[in-house]
GROMACS .gro file of C-alpha atoms in nm:
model
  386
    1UNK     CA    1   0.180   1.460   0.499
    2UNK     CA    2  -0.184   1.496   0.436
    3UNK     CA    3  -0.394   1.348   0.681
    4UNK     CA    4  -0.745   1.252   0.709
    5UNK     CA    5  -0.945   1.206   1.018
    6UNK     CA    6  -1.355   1.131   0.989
    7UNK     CA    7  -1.591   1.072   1.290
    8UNK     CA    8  -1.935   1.094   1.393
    9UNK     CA    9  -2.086   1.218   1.740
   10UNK     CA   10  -2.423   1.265   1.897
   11UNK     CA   11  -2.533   1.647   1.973
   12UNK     CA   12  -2.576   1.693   2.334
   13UNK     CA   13  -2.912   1.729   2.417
   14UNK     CA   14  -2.938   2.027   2.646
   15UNK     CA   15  -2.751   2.242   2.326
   16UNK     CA   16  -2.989   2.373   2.080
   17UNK     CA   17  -2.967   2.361   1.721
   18UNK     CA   18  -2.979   2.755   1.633
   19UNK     CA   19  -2.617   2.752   1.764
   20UNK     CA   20  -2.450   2.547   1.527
   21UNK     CA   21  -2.387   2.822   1.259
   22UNK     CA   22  -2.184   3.060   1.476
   23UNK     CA   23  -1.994   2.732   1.599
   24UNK     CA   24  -1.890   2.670   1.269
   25UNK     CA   25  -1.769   3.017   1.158
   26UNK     CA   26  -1.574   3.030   1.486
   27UNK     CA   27  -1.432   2.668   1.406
   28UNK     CA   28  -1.381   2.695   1.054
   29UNK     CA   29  -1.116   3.019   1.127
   30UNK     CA   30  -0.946   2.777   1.381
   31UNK     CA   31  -0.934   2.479   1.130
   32UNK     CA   32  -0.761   2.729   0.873
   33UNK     CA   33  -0.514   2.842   1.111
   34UNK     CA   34  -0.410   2.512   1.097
   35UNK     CA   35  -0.430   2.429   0.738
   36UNK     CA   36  -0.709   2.158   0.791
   37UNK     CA   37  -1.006   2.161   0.581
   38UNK     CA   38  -1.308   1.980   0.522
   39UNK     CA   39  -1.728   1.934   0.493
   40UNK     CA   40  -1.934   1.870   0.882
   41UNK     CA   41  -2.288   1.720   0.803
   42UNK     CA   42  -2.559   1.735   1.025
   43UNK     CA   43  -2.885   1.550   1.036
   44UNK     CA   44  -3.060   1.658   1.324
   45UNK     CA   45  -2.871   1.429   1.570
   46UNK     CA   46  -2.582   1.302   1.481
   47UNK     CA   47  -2.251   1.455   1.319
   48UNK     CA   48  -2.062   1.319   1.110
   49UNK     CA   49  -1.714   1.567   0.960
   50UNK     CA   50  -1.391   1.505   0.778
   51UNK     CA   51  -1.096   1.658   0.850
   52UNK     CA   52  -0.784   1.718   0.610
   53UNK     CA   53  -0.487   1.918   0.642
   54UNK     CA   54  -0.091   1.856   0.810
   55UNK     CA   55  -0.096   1.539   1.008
   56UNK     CA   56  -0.009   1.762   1.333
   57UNK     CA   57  -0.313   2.020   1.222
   58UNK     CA   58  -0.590   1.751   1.176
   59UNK     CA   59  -0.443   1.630   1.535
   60UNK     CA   60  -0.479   1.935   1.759
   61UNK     CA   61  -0.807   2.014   1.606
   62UNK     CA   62  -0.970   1.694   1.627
   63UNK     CA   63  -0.793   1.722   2.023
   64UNK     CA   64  -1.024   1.959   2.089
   65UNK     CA   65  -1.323   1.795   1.914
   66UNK     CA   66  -1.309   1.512   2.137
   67UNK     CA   67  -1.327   1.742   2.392
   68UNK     CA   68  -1.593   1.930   2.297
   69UNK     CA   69  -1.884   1.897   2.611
   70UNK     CA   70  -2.129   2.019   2.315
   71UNK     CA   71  -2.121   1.663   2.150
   72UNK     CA   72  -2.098   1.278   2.308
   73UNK     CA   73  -2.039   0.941   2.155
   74UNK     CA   74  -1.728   1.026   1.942
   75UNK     CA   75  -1.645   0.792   1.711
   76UNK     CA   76  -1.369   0.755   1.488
   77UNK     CA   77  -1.423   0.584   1.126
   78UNK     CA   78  -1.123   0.611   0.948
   79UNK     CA   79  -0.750   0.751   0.984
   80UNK     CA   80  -0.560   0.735   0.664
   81UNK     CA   81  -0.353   0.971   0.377
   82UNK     CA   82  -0.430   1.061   0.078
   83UNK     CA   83  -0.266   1.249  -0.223
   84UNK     CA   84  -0.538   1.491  -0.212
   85UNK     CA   85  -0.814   1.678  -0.003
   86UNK     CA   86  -1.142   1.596  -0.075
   87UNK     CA   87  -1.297   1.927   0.041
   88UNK     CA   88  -1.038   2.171   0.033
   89UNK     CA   89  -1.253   2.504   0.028
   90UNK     CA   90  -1.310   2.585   0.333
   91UNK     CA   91  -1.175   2.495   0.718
   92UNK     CA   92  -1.513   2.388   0.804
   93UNK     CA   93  -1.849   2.361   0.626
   94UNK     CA   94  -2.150   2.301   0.740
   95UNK     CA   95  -2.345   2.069   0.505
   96UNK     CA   96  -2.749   2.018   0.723
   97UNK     CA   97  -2.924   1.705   0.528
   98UNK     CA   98  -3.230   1.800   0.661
   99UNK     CA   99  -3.257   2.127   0.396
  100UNK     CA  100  -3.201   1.845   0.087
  101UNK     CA  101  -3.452   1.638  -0.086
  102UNK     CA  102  -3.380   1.267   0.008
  103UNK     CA  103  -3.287   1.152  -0.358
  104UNK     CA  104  -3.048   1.445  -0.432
  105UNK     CA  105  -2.902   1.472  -0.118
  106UNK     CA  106  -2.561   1.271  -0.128
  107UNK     CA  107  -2.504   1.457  -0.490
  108UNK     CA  108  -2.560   1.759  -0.336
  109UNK     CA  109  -2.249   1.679  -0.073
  110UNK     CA  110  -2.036   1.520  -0.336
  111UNK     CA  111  -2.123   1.842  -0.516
  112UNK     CA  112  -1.909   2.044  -0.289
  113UNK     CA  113  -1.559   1.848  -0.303
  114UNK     CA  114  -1.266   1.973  -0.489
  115UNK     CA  115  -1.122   1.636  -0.602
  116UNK     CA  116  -0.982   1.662  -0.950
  117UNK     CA  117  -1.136   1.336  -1.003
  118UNK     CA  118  -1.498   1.444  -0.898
  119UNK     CA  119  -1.494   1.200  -0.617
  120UNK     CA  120  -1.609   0.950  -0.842
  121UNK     CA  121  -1.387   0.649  -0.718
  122UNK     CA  122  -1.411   0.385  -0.484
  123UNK     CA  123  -1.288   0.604  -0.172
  124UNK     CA  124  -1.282   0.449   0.145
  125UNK     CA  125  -1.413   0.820   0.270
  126UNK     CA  126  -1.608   0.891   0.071
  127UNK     CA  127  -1.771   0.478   0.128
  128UNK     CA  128  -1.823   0.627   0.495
  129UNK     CA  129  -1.972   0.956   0.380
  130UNK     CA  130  -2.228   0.773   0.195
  131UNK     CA  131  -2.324   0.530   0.468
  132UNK     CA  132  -2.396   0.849   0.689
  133UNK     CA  133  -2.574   1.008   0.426
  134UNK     CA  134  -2.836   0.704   0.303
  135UNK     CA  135  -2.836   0.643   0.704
  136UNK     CA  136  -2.715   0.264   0.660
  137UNK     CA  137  -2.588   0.038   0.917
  138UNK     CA  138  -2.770   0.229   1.201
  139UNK     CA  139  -2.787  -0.132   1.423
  140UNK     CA  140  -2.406  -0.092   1.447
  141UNK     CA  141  -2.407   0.247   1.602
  142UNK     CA  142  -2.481   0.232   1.967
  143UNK     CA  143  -2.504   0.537   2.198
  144UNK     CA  144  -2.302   0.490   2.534
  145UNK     CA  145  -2.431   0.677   2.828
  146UNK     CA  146  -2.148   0.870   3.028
  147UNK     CA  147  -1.901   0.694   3.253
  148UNK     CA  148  -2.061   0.909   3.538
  149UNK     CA  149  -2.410   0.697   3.503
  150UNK     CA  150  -2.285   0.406   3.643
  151UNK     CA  151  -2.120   0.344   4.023
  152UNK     CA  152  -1.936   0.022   4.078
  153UNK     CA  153  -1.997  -0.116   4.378
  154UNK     CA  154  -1.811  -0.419   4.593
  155UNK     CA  155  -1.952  -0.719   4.653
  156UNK     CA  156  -1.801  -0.892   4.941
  157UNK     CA  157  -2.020  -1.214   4.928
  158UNK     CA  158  -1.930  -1.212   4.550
  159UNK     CA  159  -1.555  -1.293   4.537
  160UNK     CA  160  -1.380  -1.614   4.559
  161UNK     CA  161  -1.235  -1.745   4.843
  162UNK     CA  162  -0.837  -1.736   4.804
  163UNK     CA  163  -0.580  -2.020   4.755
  164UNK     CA  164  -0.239  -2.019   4.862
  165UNK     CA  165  -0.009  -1.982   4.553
  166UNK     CA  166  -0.256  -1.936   4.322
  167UNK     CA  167  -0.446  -1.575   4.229
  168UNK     CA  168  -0.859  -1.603   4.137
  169UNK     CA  169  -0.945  -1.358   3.889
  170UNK     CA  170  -1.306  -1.381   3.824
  171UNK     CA  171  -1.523  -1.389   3.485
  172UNK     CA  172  -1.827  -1.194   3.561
  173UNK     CA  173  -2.150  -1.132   3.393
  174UNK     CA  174  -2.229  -0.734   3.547
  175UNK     CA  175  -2.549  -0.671   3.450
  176UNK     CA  176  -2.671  -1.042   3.535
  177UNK     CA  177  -2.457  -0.984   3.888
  178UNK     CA  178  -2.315  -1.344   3.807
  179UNK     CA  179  -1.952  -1.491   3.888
  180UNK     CA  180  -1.936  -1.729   3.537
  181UNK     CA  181  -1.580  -1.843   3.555
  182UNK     CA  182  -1.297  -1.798   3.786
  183UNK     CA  183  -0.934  -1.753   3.614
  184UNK     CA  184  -0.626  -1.937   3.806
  185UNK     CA  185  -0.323  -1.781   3.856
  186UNK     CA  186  -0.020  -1.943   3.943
  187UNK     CA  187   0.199  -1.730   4.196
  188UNK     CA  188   0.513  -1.826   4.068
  189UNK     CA  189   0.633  -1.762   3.662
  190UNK     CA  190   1.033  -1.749   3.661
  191UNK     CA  191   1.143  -1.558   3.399
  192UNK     CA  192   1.465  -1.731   3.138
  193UNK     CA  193   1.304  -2.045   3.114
  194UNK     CA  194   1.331  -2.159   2.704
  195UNK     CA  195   1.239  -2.459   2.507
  196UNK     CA  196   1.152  -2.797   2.658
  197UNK     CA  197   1.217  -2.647   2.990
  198UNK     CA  198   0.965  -2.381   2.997
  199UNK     CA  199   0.727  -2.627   2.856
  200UNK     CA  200   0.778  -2.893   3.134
  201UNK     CA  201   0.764  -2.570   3.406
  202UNK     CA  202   0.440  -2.485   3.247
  203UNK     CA  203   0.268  -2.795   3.260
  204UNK     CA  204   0.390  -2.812   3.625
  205UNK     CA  205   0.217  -2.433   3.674
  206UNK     CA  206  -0.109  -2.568   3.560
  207UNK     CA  207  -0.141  -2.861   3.745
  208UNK     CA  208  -0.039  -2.718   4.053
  209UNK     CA  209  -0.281  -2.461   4.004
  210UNK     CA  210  -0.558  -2.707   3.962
  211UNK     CA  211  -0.422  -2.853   4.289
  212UNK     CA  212  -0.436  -2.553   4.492
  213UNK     CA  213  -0.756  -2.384   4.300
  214UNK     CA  214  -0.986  -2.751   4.339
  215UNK     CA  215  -0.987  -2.687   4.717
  216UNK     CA  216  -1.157  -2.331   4.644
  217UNK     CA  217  -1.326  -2.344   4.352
  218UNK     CA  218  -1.721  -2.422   4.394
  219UNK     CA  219  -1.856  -2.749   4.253
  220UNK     CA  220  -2.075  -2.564   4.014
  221UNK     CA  221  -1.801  -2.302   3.879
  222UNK     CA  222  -1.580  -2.312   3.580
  223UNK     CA  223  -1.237  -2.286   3.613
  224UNK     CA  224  -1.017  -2.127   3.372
  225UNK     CA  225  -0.612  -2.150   3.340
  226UNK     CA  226  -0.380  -2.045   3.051
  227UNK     CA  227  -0.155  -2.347   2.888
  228UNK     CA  228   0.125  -2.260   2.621
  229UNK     CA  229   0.041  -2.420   2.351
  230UNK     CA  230   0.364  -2.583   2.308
  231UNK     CA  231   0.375  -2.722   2.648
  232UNK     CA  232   0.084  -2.978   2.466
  233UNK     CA  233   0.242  -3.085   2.191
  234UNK     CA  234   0.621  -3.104   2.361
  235UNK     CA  235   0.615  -3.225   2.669
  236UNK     CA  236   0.504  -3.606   2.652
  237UNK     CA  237   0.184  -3.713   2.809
  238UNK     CA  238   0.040  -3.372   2.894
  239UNK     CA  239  -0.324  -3.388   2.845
  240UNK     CA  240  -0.308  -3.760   3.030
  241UNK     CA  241  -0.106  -3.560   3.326
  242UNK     CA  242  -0.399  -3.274   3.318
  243UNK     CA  243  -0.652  -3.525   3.340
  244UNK     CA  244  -0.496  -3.652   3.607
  245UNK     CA  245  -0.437  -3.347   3.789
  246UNK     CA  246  -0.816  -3.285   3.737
  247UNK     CA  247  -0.921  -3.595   3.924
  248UNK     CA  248  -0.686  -3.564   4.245
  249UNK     CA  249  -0.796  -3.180   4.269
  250UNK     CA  250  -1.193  -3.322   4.289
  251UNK     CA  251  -1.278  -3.125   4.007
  252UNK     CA  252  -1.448  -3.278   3.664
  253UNK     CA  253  -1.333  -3.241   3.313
  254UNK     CA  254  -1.625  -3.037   3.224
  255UNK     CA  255  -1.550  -2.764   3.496
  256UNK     CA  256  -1.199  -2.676   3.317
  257UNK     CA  257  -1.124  -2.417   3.030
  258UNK     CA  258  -0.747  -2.435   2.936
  259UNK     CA  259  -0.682  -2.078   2.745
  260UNK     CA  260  -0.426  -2.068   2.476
  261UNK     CA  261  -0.276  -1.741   2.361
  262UNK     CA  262  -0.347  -1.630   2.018
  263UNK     CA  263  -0.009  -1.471   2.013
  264UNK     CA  264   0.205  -1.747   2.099
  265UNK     CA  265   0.339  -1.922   1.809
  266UNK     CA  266   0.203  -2.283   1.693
  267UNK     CA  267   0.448  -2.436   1.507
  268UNK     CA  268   0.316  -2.772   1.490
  269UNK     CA  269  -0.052  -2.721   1.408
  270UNK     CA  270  -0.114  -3.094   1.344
  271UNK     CA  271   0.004  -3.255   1.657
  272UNK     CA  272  -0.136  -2.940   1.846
  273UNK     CA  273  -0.497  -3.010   1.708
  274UNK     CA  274  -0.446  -3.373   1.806
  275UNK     CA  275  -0.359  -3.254   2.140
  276UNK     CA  276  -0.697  -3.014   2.158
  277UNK     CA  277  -0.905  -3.373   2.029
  278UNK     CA  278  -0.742  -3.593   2.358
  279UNK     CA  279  -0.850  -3.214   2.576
  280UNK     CA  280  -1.238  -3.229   2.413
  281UNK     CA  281  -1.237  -3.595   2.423
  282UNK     CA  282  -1.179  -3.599   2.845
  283UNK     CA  283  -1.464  -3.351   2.851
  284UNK     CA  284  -1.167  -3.062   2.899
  285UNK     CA  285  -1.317  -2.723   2.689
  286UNK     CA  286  -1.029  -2.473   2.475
  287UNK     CA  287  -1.014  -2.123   2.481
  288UNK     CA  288  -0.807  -1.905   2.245
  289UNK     CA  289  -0.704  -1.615   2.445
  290UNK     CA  290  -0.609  -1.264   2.334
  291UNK     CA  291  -0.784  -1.312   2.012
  292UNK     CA  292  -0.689  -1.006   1.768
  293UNK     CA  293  -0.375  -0.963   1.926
  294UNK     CA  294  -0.212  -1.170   1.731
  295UNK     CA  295  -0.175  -1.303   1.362
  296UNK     CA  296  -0.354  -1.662   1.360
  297UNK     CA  297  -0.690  -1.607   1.524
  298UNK     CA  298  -0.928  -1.661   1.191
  299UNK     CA  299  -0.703  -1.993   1.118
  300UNK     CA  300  -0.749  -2.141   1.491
  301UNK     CA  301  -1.071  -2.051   1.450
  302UNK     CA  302  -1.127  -2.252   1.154
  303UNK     CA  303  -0.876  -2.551   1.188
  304UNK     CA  304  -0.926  -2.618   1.627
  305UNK     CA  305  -1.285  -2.441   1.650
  306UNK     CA  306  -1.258  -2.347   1.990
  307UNK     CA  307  -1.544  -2.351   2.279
  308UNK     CA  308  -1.417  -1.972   2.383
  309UNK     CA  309  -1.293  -1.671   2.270
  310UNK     CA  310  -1.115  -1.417   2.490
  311UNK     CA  311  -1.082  -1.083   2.335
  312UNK     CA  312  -0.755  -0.920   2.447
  313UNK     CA  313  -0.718  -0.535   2.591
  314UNK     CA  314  -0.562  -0.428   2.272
  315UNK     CA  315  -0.907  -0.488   2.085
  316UNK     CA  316  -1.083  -0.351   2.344
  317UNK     CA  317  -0.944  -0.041   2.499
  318UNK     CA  318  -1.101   0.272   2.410
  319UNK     CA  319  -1.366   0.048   2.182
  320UNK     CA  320  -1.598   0.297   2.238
  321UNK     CA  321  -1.431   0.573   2.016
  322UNK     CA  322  -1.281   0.367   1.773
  323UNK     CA  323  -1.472   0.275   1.446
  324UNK     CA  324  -1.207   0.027   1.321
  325UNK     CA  325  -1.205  -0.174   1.671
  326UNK     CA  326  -1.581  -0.190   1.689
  327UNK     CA  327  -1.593  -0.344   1.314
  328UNK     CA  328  -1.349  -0.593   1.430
  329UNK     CA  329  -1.500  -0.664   1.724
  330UNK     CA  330  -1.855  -0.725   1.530
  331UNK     CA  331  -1.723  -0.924   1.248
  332UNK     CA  332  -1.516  -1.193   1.587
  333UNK     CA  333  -1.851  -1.193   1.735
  334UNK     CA  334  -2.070  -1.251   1.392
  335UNK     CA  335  -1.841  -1.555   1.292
  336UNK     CA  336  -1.819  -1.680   1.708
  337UNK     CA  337  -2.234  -1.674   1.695
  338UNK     CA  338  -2.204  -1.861   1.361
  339UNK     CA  339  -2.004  -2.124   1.548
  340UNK     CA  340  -2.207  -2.118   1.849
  341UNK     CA  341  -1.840  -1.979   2.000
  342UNK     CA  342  -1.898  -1.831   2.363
  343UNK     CA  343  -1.702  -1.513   2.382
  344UNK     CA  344  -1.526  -1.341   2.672
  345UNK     CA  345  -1.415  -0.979   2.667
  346UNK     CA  346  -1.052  -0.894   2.929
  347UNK     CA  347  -0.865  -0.604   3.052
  348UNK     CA  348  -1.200  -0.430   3.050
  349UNK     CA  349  -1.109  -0.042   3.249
  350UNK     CA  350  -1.372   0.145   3.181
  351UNK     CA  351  -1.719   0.163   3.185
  352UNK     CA  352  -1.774   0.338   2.850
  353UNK     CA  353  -1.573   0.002   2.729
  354UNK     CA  354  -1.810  -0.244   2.900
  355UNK     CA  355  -2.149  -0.070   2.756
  356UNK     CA  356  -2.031  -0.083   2.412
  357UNK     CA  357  -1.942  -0.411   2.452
  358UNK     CA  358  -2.285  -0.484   2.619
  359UNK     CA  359  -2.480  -0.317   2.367
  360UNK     CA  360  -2.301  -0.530   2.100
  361UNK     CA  361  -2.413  -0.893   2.271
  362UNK     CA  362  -2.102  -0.925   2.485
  363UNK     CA  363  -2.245  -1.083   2.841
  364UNK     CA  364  -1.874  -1.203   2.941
  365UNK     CA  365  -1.626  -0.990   3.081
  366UNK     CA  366  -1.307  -0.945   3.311
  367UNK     CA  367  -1.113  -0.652   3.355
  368UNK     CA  368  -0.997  -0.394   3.670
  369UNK     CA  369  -1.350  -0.259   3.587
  370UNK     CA  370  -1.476  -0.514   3.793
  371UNK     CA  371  -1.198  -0.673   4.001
  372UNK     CA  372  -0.943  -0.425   4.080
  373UNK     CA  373  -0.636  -0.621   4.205
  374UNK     CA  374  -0.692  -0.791   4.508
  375UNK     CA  375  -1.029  -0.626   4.578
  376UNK     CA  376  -1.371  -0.724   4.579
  377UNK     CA  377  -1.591  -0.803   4.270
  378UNK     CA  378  -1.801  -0.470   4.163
  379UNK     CA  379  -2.081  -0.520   4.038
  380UNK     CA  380  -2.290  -0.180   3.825
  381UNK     CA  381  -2.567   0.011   3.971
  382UNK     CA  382  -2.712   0.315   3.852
  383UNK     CA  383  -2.601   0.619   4.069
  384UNK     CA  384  -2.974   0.695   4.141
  385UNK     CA  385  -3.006   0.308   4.236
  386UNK     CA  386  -2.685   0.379   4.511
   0.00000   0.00000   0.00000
């Protein structure tokens, strides 16, 4: 099956330039050993190649791109097949920008492919190919530093106190060195429950959590637990019982975000927006969790317009090599500014994952990162700071 891969990377900057034709030679004999072709342009920074060949080929080789110590900041665009290569004549050529009048330049590199149909038609690579040319969309593009830049270190003064039966799991702003939000986690989630009785369980989860977490949980903090969303609409007076629960924990409306999972099914979407309007009427905010995970987000967004978003791991992990997950994540957080939305970013591992996320406007986060289980909250600091 033919395969194409296309990224873009950053030249390291302790390599020099005059090397890149011998790299080239060496790597276009390797590509052909493995039946991959395809056209690496340069512009005096950045790199941006596409690779085509056998689906295992274009693998191992771009393996050992992302490996490559000569090169940071890998990014990949686009992962499709296609009926036909693009640039088929050789396993690697090196295309430099720089050596090409401005206007002429992206005819010049559609000049070499071997298309039958001239590359003349709306191709998705070839769309990215001219973007890198005509240098458009350059606000999008961020440049991580390396993992390596950043220590993590524990903050004992900065975690919550605990709560019997219930687990804190913080919300942290890192670079502000700020505790936002603190997650509650009921201890105890039996497993076979279905129906009306895992709804009534549920309900009985959160407001014993609010029970247990009001006695910890600073005046001044938010508090954040996760509802099923059927648990509002089937079991009968469950905002009134939440409220409730609220006011015998001392805690106010305003402090509580109840989270509802994007992936959970909402099969009554009227009498589940009626139950958010009795939640934002007692002051109580809503939260749709593990947005992008599932298959409703954009609709929820529309029809409930939540106070929160939570972006799950699956959008975020590995964010900062992955070209498809960053547009995702740009277009949640253009529409969640448009909506004055805040937006949260979870399961956040590693620190590559947080910068991007930074650099894109994300303030929000929670993740092992910055809360390894049962530790400390660790809070950034430059290894020349430590």
């Amino acid at each position: 099956m033919l395969t194409t891969i296309i990224y873009r990377s950053h030249l390291a900057d302790d390599v020099p330039v005059s090397i890149l034709p011998d790299m080239v030679k060496k790597a276009s004999l390797l590509n052909a050993r493995h039946q991959v072709t395809g056209i690496l342009l340069f512009n005096g920074t950045h790199f941006f190649q596409i690779l085509e060949g056998p689906e295992q080929g274009v693998l191992d080789i771009y393996g050992r791109i992302c490996a490559d110590r000569r090169h940071h900041n890998v990014v990949e665009l686009m992962r499709d097949y296609s009926p036909s290569r693009r640039f088929g004549n050789h396993g690697m050529e090196l295309f430099d920008l720089r050596q090409h009048p401005r206007g002429s330049v992206l005819q010049a590199v559609l000049d070499r492919g071997t298309s039958k149909y001239r590359l003349t038609y709306d191709d998705r690579g070839l769309q990215f190919l001219r973007t890198f040319v005509e240098a458009r969309e350059k606000e999008n593009y961020f440049e991580v530093l390396p993992a390596d830049y950043w220590d993590f270190v524990p903050d004992e003064n900065g975690s919550p106190a605990p709560a019997a039966g219930v687990t804190f799991r913080p919300v942290v702003d890192p670079l502000g060195r700020e505790v936002t939000a603190l997650e509650a986690i009921p201890d105890d989630a039996p497993e076979g429950l279905s129906g009306d009785a895992m709804y009534v369980h549920n309900l009985a989860a959160v407001t014993g959590a609010l029970h247990r977490a009001g006695r910890s949980c600073p005046d001044d903090m938010m508090l954040y637990l996760s509802i099923l969303p059927g648990t509002l609409v089937s079991v009968p007076d469950a905002v009134g019982r939440i409220v409730r629960a609220i006011d015998s924990a001392e805690l106010v409306p305003q402090q509580i975000i109840l989270g509802v999972s994007e992936t959970e099914v909402i099969s009554q979407l009227e009498a589940f927006s009626a139950a958010v309007r009795q939640l934002k009427q007692a002051g109580i905010s809503l939260s749709v969790d593990n947005f992008g995970d599932g298959s409703a987000g954009l609709s929820l967004l529309a029809h409930v317009q939540p106070d929160r978003v939570r972006i799950g791991a699956a959008i975020v992990r590995n964010i900062h090599r992955s070209g498809p997950r960053q547009a995702v994540v740009h277009a949640v957080l253009r529409c969640c500014s448009a909506l004055e939305i805040n937006v949260i970013a979870a399961g956040i591992e590693q620190p590559e994952e947080w910068m991007w996320l930074e650099a894109a406007g994300v303030t929000d986060f929670q993740g092992a990162l910055f809360t390894a289980e049962g530790a400390a909250v660790a809070w950034p600091e430059t290894r020349e700071a430590v």
